[in-house]
N, CA and C atoms as an extended XYZ file, in Angstrom:
165
Properties=species:S:1:pos:R:3:atomname:S:1:resname:S:1:resid:I:1 pbc="F F F"
N        -6.081        6.462      -16.575 N   MET     1
C        -7.001        6.125      -15.510 CA  MET     1
C        -6.925        4.640      -15.147 C   MET     1
N        -6.918        4.347      -13.855 N   ARG     2
C        -6.804        2.953      -13.448 CA  ARG     2
C        -8.218        2.382      -13.351 C   ARG     2
N        -8.227        1.053      -13.604 N   GLY     3
C        -9.496        0.377      -13.469 CA  GLY     3
C        -9.819        0.117      -12.036 C   GLY     3
N       -11.078       -0.244      -11.806 N   ARG     4
C       -11.556       -0.461      -10.469 CA  ARG     4
C       -10.824       -1.551       -9.749 C   ARG     4
N       -10.487       -2.660      -10.459 N   HIS     5
C        -9.779       -3.735       -9.851 CA  HIS     5
C        -8.398       -3.335       -9.377 C   HIS     5
N        -7.658       -2.483      -10.153 N   GLU     6
C        -6.393       -2.103       -9.747 CA  GLU     6
C        -6.371       -1.233       -8.475 C   GLU     6
N        -7.475       -0.587       -8.193 N   ASN     7
C        -7.578        0.247       -7.024 CA  ASN     7
C        -8.284       -0.378       -5.845 C   ASN     7
N        -8.597       -1.694       -6.018 N   SER     8
C        -9.271       -2.388       -4.939 CA  SER     8
C        -8.335       -2.446       -3.703 C   SER     8
N        -8.878       -2.475       -2.570 N   LEU     9
C        -8.062       -2.533       -1.324 CA  LEU     9
C        -7.187       -3.738       -1.293 C   LEU     9
N        -7.695       -4.907       -1.755 N   GLY    10
C        -6.919       -6.102       -1.763 CA  GLY    10
C        -5.723       -5.976       -2.710 C   GLY    10
N        -5.957       -5.470       -3.899 N   GLU    11
C        -4.902       -5.308       -4.885 CA  GLU    11
C        -3.878       -4.320       -4.407 C   GLU    11
N        -4.291       -3.224       -3.810 N   LEU    12
C        -3.339       -2.224       -3.298 CA  LEU    12
C        -2.546       -2.803       -2.133 C   LEU    12
N        -3.173       -3.582       -1.283 N   THR    13
C        -2.475       -4.237       -0.209 CA  THR    13
C        -1.371       -5.133       -0.678 C   THR    13
N        -1.652       -5.913       -1.718 N   ILE    14
C        -0.610       -6.787       -2.307 CA  ILE    14
C         0.528       -5.951       -2.857 C   ILE    14
N         0.225       -4.908       -3.564 N   LYS    15
C         1.293       -4.016       -4.075 CA  LYS    15
C         2.077       -3.398       -2.950 C   LYS    15
N         1.399       -2.996       -1.875 N   PHE    16
C         2.129       -2.410       -0.687 CA  PHE    16
C         3.052       -3.393       -0.075 C   PHE    16
N         2.644       -4.620        0.057 N   ILE    17
C         3.460       -5.661        0.624 CA  ILE    17
C         4.673       -5.946       -0.321 C   ILE    17
N         4.454       -5.885       -1.623 N   GLU    18
C         5.587       -6.061       -2.583 CA  GLU    18
C         6.579       -4.934       -2.403 C   GLU    18
N         6.092       -3.708       -2.150 N   LEU    19
C         7.038       -2.572       -1.945 CA  LEU    19
C         7.843       -2.819       -0.703 C   LEU    19
N         7.216       -3.284        0.343 N   ILE    20
C         7.960       -3.521        1.574 CA  ILE    20
C         9.009       -4.636        1.385 C   ILE    20
N         8.627       -5.736        0.698 N   LYS    21
C         9.538       -6.854        0.495 CA  LYS    21
C        10.722       -6.478       -0.339 C   LYS    21
N        10.515       -5.527       -1.296 N   SER    22
C        11.592       -5.154       -2.213 CA  SER    22
C        12.482       -4.042       -1.629 C   SER    22
N        12.098       -3.487       -0.438 N   SER    23
C        12.860       -2.361        0.082 CA  SER    23
C        14.097       -3.005        0.781 C   SER    23
N        15.128       -2.224        1.019 N   LYS    24
C        16.403       -2.667        1.600 CA  LYS    24
C        16.240       -3.235        2.961 C   LYS    24
N        15.469       -2.570        3.833 N   HIS    25
C        15.302       -3.002        5.217 CA  HIS    25
C        13.902       -3.516        5.520 C   HIS    25
N        13.131       -3.837        4.438 N   GLN    26
C        11.752       -4.330        4.564 CA  GLN    26
C        10.876       -3.352        5.335 C   GLN    26
N        11.061       -2.091        5.015 N   CYS    27
C        10.134       -1.033        5.576 CA  CYS    27
C        10.100        0.051        4.552 C   CYS    27
N         9.040        0.892        4.603 N   ILE    28
C         8.870        1.909        3.568 CA  ILE    28
C         8.198        3.113        4.259 C   ILE    28
N         8.617        4.271        3.808 N   ASP    29
C         8.084        5.525        4.296 CA  ASP    29
C         6.607        5.567        3.684 C   ASP    29
N         5.641        5.909        4.423 N   LEU    30
C         4.256        5.987        3.939 CA  LEU    30
C         4.109        6.990        2.819 C   LEU    30
N         4.818        8.088        2.860 N   ASN    31
C         4.767        9.113        1.818 CA  ASN    31
C         5.279        8.566        0.516 C   ASN    31
N         6.334        7.765        0.646 N   GLU    32
C         6.876        7.133       -0.557 CA  GLU    32
C         5.910        6.129       -1.170 C   GLU    32
N         5.218        5.390       -0.324 N   ALA    33
C         4.256        4.460       -0.759 CA  ALA    33
C         3.096        5.198       -1.495 C   ALA    33
N         2.642        6.318       -0.996 N   VAL    34
C         1.646        7.152       -1.620 CA  VAL    34
C         2.105        7.439       -3.055 C   VAL    34
N         3.308        7.937       -3.181 N   THR    35
C         3.783        8.288       -4.488 CA  THR    35
C         3.981        7.115       -5.403 C   THR    35
N         4.545        6.033       -4.925 N   ARG    36
C         4.832        4.835       -5.762 CA  ARG    36
C         3.570        4.138       -6.147 C   ARG    36
N         2.558        4.149       -5.315 N   LEU    37
C         1.258        3.458       -5.663 CA  LEU    37
C         0.335        4.377       -6.349 C   LEU    37
N         0.546        5.670       -6.270 N   GLY    38
C        -0.298        6.670       -6.914 CA  GLY    38
C        -1.697        6.712       -6.307 C   GLY    38
N        -1.733        6.668       -4.974 N   VAL    39
C        -3.016        6.738       -4.241 CA  VAL    39
C        -2.986        7.859       -3.192 C   VAL    39
N        -4.099        8.161       -2.624 N   GLN    40
C        -4.141        9.170       -1.569 CA  GLN    40
C        -3.696        8.507       -0.241 C   GLN    40
N        -3.200        9.309        0.657 N   LYS    41
C        -2.661        8.805        1.886 CA  LYS    41
C        -3.702        8.048        2.667 C   LYS    41
N        -4.945        8.389        2.590 N   ARG    42
C        -6.027        7.655        3.356 CA  ARG    42
C        -6.137        6.218        2.850 C   ARG    42
N        -5.796        5.950        1.627 N   ARG    43
C        -5.758        4.581        1.123 CA  ARG    43
C        -4.651        3.736        1.769 C   ARG    43
N        -3.498        4.433        2.006 N   ILE    44
C        -2.363        3.769        2.664 CA  ILE    44
C        -2.788        3.415        4.111 C   ILE    44
N        -3.496        4.341        4.735 N   TYR    45
C        -4.007        3.985        6.090 CA  TYR    45
C        -5.008        2.860        6.084 C   TYR    45
N        -5.849        2.793        5.055 N   ASP    46
C        -6.760        1.665        4.916 CA  ASP    46
C        -5.972        0.321        4.820 C   ASP    46
N        -4.899        0.359        4.022 N   ILE    47
C        -4.037       -0.822        3.881 CA  ILE    47
C        -3.403       -1.220        5.157 C   ILE    47
N        -2.853       -0.265        5.937 N   THR    48
C        -2.182       -0.612        7.160 CA  THR    48
C        -3.202       -1.133        8.154 C   THR    48
N        -4.447       -0.629        8.111 N   ASN    49
C        -5.477       -1.136        9.011 CA  ASN    49
C        -5.831       -2.569        8.614 C   ASN    49
N        -5.865       -2.899        7.345 N   VAL    50
C        -6.122       -4.310        6.942 CA  VAL    50
C        -4.977       -5.209        7.452 C   VAL    50
N        -3.764       -4.796        7.306 N   LEU    51
C        -2.658       -5.588        7.726 CA  LEU    51
C        -2.627       -5.706        9.268 C   LEU    51
N        -2.961       -4.697        9.964 N   GLU    52
C        -3.028       -4.757       11.412 CA  GLU    52
C        -4.036       -5.788       11.855 C   GLU    52
N        -5.172       -5.844       11.141 N   GLY    53
C        -6.225       -6.768       11.459 CA  GLY    53
C        -5.819       -8.279       11.318 C   GLY    53
N        -4.883       -8.520       10.437 N   ILE    54
C        -4.517       -9.908       10.196 CA  ILE    54
C        -3.276      -10.331       10.961 C   ILE    54
N        -2.728       -9.385       11.705 N   ARG    55
C        -1.455       -9.633       12.397 CA  ARG    55
C        -1.744      -10.489       13.603 C   ARG    55
């Protein structure tokens, strides 16, 4: 079981960005992100909304 801090939106956003940076073309399939981060798809949408807001 993951701790609350590990599942915080900020922490997940950082991990999501790290996934993108480490990918070959700096992009990632959202379904792959779900699997690799071990979260529900709605959390990925939360992350993309956060990133859209700071763009």
